[in-house]
Coordinates of C-alpha atoms (C1' of nucleotides) in Angstrom, one line a residue:
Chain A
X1 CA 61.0 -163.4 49.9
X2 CA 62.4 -163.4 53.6
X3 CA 59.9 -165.4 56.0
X4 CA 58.5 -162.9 58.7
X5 CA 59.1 -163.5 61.8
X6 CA 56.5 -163.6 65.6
X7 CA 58.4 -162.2 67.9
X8 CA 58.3 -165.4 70.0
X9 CA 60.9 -167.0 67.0
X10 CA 63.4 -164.6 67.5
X11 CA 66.3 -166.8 69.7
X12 CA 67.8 -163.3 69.6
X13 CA 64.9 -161.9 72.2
X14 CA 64.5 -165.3 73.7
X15 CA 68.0 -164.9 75.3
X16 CA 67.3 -161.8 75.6
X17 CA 64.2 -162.0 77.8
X18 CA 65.6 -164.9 79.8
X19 CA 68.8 -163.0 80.6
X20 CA 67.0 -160.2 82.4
X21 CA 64.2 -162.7 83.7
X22 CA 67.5 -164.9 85.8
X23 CA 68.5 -161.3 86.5
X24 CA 65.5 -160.2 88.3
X25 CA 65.1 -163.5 90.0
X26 CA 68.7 -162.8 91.8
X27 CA 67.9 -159.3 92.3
X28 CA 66.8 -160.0 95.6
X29 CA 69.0 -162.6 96.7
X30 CA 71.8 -160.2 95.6
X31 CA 70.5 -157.6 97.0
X32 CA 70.7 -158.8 100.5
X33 CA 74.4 -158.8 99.7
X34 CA 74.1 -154.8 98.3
X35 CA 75.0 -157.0 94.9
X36 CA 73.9 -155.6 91.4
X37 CA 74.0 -158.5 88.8
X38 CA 77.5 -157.0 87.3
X39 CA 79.3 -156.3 90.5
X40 CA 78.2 -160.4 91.3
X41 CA 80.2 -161.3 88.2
X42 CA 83.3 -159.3 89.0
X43 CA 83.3 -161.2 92.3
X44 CA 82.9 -164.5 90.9
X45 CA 85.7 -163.7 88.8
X46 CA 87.7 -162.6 91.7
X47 CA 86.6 -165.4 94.0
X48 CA 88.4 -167.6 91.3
X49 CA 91.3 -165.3 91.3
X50 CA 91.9 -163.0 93.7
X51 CA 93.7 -160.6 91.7
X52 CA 93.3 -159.2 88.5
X53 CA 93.9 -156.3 86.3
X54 CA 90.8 -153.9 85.2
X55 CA 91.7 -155.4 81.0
X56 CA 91.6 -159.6 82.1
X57 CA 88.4 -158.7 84.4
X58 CA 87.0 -157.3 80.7
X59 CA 87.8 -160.0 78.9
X60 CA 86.4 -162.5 81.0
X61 CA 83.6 -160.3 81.2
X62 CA 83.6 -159.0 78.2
X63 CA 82.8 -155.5 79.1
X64 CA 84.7 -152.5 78.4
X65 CA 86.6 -149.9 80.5
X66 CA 83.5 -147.6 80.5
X67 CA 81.4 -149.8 82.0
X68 CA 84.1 -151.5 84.4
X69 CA 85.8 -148.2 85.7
X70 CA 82.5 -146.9 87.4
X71 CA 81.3 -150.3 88.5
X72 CA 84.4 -151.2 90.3
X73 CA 84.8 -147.9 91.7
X74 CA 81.4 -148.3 93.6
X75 CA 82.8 -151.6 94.5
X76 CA 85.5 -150.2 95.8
X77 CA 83.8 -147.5 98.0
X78 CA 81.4 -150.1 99.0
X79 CA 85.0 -151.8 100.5
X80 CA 85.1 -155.3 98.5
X81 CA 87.6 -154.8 96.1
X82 CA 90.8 -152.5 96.1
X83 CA 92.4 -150.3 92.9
X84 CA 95.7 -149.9 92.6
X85 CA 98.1 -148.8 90.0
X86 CA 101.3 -151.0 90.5
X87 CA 104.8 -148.9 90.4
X88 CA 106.2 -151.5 87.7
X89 CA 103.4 -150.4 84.9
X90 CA 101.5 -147.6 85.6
X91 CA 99.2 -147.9 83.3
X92 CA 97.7 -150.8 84.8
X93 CA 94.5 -150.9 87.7
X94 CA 94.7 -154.1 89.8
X95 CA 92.1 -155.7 91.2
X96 CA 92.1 -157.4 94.6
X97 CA 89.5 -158.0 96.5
X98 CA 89.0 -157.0 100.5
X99 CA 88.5 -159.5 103.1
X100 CA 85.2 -158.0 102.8
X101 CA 84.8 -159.2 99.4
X102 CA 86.3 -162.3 100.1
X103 CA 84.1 -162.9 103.0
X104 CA 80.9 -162.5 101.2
X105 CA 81.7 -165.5 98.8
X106 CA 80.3 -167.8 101.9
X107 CA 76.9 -165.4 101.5
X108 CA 76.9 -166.1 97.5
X109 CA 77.7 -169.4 97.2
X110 CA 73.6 -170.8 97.0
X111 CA 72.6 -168.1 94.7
X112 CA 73.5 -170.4 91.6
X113 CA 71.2 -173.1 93.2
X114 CA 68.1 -170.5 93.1
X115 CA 68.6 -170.6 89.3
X116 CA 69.3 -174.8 89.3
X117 CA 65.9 -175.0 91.6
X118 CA 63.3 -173.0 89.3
X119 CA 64.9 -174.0 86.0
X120 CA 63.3 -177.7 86.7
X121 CA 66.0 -179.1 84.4
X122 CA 68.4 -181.6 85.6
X123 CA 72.3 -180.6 85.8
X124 CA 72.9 -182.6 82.7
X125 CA 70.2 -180.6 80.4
X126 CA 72.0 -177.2 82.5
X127 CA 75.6 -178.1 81.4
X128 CA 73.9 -178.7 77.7
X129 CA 72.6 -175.7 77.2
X130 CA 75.0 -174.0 78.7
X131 CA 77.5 -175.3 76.1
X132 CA 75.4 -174.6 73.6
X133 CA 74.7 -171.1 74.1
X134 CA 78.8 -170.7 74.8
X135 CA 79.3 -172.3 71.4
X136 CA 76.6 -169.6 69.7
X137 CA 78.2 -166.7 71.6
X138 CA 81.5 -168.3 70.7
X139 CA 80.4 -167.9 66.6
X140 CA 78.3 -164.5 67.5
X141 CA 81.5 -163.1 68.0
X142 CA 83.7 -164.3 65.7
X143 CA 81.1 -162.8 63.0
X144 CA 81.6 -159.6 65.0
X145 CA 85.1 -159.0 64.2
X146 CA 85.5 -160.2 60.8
Chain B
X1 CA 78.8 -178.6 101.1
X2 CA 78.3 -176.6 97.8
X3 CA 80.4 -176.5 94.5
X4 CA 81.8 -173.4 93.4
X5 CA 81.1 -172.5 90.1
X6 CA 83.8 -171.1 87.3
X7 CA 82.3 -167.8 85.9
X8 CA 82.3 -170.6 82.3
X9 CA 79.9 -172.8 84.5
X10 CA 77.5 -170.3 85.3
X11 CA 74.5 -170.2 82.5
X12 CA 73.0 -166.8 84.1
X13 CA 76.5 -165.5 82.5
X14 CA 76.3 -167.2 79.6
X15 CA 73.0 -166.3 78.5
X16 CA 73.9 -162.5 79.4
X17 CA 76.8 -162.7 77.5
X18 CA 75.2 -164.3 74.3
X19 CA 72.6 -161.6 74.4
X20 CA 74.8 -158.9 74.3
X21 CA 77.1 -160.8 71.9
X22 CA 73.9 -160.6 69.6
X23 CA 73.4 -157.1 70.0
X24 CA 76.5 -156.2 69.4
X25 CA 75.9 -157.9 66.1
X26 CA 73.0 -156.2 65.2
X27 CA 73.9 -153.4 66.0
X28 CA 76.1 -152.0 62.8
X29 CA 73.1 -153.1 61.1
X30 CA 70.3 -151.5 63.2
X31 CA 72.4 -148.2 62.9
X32 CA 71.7 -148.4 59.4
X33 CA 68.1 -147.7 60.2
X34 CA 69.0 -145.6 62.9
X35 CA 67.4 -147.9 65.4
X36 CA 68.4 -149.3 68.6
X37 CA 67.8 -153.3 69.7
X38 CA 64.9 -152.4 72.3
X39 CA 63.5 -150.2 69.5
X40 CA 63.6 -152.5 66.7
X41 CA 62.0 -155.0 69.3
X42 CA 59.2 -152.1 69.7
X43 CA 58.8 -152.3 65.5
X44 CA 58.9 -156.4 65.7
X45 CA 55.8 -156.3 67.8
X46 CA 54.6 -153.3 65.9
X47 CA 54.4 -155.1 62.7
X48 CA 52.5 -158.1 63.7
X49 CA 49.9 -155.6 64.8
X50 CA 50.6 -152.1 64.4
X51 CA 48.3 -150.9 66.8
X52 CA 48.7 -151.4 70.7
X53 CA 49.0 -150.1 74.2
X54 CA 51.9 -149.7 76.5
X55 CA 50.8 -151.8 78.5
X56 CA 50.3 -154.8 75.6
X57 CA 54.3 -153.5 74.3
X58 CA 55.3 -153.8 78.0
X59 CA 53.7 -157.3 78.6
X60 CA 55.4 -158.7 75.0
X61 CA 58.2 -157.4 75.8
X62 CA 58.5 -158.1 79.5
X63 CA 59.2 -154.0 80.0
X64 CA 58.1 -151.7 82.2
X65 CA 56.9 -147.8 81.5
X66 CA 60.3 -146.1 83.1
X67 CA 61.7 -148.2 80.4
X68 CA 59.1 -147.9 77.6
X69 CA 57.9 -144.1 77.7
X70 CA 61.2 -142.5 77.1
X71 CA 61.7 -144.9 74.6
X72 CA 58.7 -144.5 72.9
X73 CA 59.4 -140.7 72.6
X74 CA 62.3 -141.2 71.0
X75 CA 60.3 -143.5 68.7
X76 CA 57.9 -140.7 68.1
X77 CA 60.6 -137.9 67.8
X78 CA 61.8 -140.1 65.0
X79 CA 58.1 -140.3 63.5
X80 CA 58.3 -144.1 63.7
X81 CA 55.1 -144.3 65.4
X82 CA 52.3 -142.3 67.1
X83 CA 51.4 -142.4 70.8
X84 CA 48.0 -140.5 71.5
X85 CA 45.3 -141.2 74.2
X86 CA 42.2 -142.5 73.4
X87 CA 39.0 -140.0 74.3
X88 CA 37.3 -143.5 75.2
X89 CA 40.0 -144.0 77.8
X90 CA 42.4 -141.5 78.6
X91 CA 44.3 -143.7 81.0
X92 CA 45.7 -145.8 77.9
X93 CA 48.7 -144.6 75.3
X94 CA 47.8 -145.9 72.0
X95 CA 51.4 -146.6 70.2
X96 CA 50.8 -147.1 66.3
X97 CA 53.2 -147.3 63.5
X98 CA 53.5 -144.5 60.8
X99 CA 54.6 -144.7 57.5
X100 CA 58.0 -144.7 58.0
X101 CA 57.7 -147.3 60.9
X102 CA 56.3 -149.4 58.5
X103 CA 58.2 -149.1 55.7
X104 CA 61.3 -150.2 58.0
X105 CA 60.2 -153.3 57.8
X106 CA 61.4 -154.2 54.4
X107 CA 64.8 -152.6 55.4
X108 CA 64.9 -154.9 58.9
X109 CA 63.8 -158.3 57.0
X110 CA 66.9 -159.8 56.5
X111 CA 68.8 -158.8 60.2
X112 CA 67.5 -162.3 61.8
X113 CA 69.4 -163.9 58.7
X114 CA 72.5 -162.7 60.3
X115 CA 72.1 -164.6 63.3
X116 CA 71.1 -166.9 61.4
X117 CA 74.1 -167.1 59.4
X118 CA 76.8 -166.4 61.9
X119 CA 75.2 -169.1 64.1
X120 CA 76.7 -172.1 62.4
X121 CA 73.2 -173.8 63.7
X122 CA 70.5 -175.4 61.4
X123 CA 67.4 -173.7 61.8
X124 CA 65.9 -176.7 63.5
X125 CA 68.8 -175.8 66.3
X126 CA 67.7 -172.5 66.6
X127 CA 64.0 -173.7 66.9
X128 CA 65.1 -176.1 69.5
X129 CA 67.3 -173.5 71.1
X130 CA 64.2 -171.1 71.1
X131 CA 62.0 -173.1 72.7
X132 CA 64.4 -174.4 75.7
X133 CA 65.2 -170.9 76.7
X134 CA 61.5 -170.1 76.6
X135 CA 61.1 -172.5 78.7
X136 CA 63.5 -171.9 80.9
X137 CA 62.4 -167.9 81.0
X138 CA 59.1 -169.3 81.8
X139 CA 60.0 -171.3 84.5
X140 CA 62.4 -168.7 86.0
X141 CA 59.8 -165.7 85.7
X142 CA 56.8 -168.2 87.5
X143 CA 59.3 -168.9 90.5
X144 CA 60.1 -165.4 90.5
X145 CA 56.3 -164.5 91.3
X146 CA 56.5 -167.0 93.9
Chain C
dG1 C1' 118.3 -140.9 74.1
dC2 C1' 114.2 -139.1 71.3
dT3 C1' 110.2 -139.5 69.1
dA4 C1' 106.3 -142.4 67.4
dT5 C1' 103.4 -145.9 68.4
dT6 C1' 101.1 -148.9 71.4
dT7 C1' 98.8 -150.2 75.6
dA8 C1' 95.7 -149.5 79.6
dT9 C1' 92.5 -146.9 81.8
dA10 C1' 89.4 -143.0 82.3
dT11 C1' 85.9 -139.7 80.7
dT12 C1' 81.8 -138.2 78.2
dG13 C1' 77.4 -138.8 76.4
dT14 C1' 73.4 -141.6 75.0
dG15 C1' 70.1 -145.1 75.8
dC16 C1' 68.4 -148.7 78.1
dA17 C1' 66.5 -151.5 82.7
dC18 C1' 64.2 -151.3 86.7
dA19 C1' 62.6 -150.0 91.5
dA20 C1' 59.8 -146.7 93.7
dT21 C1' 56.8 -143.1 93.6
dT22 C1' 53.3 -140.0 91.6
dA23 C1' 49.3 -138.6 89.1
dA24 C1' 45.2 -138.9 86.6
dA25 C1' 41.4 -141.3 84.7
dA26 C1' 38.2 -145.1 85.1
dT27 C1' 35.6 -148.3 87.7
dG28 C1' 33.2 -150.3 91.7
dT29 C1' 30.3 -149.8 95.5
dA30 C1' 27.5 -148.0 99.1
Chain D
dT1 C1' 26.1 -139.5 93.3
dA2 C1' 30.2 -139.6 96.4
dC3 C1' 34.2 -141.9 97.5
dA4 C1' 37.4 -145.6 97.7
dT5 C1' 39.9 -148.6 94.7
dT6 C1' 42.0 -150.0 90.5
dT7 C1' 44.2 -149.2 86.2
dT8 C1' 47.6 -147.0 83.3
dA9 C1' 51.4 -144.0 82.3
dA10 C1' 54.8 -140.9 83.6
dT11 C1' 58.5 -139.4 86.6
dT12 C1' 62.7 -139.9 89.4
dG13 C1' 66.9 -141.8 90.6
dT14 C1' 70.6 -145.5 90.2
dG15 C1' 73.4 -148.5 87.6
dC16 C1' 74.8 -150.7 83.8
dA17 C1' 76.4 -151.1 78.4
dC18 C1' 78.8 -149.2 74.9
dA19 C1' 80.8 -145.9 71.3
dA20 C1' 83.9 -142.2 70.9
dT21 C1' 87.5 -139.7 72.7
dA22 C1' 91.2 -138.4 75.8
dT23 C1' 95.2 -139.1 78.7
dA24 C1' 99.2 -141.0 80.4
dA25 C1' 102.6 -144.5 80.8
dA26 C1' 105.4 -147.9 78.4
dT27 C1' 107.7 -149.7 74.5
dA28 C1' 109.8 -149.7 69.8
dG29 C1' 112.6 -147.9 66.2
dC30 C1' 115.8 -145.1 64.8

DNA sequence: GCTATTTATATTGTGCACAATTAAAATGTA
DNA sequence: TACATTTTAATTGTGCACAATATAAATAGC
């Protein structure tokens, strides 16, 4: 006989509920930038890299072509990032970003700080959890493709 | 001077990636019962008290009503539950489980197992787990209303 | 070199999330 | 009682997520 759980024990709606709550707390922070949350990430990932194919930006992501070939194409009419299909291997979309893009990582650098200021935890509890919840998503997805 | 961040460092990504890591878990199970995550959610709270508003869903839940209505349809076009104004108040929505809401309970009783199970984590990690993202939510969602 | 397979991205369709607005019922107050 | 305010859902529009499928280029085997 399974214990029944409050909905308050499920860690799977904890996350849940905190990832959108962080999410709404940068929504206006990002949206001084005309930033959604994804497009944010594709820049961090860019910032780090400058140039990327559509595939490593969804596995660093880990988000699929569907949801990457629209969001970057707003990107790129918004003038942050360019597409382009190289002539060596057509079947690939890189991913560079614009001086635009590049520019606005000055403008995004003290968003992580917003998150650092409200969570009133120090940046050794941060870098604890944060592991932790790596590790989970880590075995989450292992159990996924077996 | 500020620190840039790797995308690895950032716990707003890792805490949206776990969650979907989760779902996508759940999710070969929850097809089973033809449910979606946000609508089992909807049964979790439903079956701790199977009778409630949209406005009590939305406050568990942390959802609003563009999110909720249409997803409550879909709910009702599956007869999982009832939605009917009260003559006392026809402002409110009354959302109540049917039958076959409620007898998806026994069916959905073991899917926190699996994350339980794939976690690797004792279940007095996961309660500690819990509660520091709770936390955390709480503390993010409080500066939010700042 | 020719075909089969693989790889990388795009497309289509469904279902959330959420901001902004609308609408209708209930309540408060003069 | 009349009217302003508040409460509660629904609607509209945008942007993810993701499964399923399609398409085109590259590579592998023969």
């Amino acid at each position: 006989m399974e214990k029944f759980l409050n909905l308050q024990d499920h860690l799977c709606f904890s996350l849940y509920a905190c990832s959108r709550a962080i999410s709404r707390m940068y929504r206006p922070l990002l949206k001084k930038l005309d930033l959604t949350y994804p497009q944010y990430l594709v820049l961090l990932v860019l910032w780090e890299k400058e140039q990327q194919t559509v595939k490593e930006l969804g596995e660093l992501l880990d988000l699929d072509s569907g949801t990457l070939t629209p969001l970057l194409k707003r990107m790129e009419g918004k003038k942050l990032i360019r597409r382009e299909r190289p002539k060596t291997d057509e079947r690939v979309v890189m991913v560079s970003l614009t001086e635009e893009g590049e520019a606005l990582r000055e403008e995004a650098v003290c968003i992580p700080a917003s998150l650092f200021q409200s969570s009133g935890m120090s940046a050794e509890e941060i870098g604890a959890l944060n592991e932790t919840v790596k590790s989970l998503t880590e075995r989450v997805s292992r159990f996924n493709s077996i």
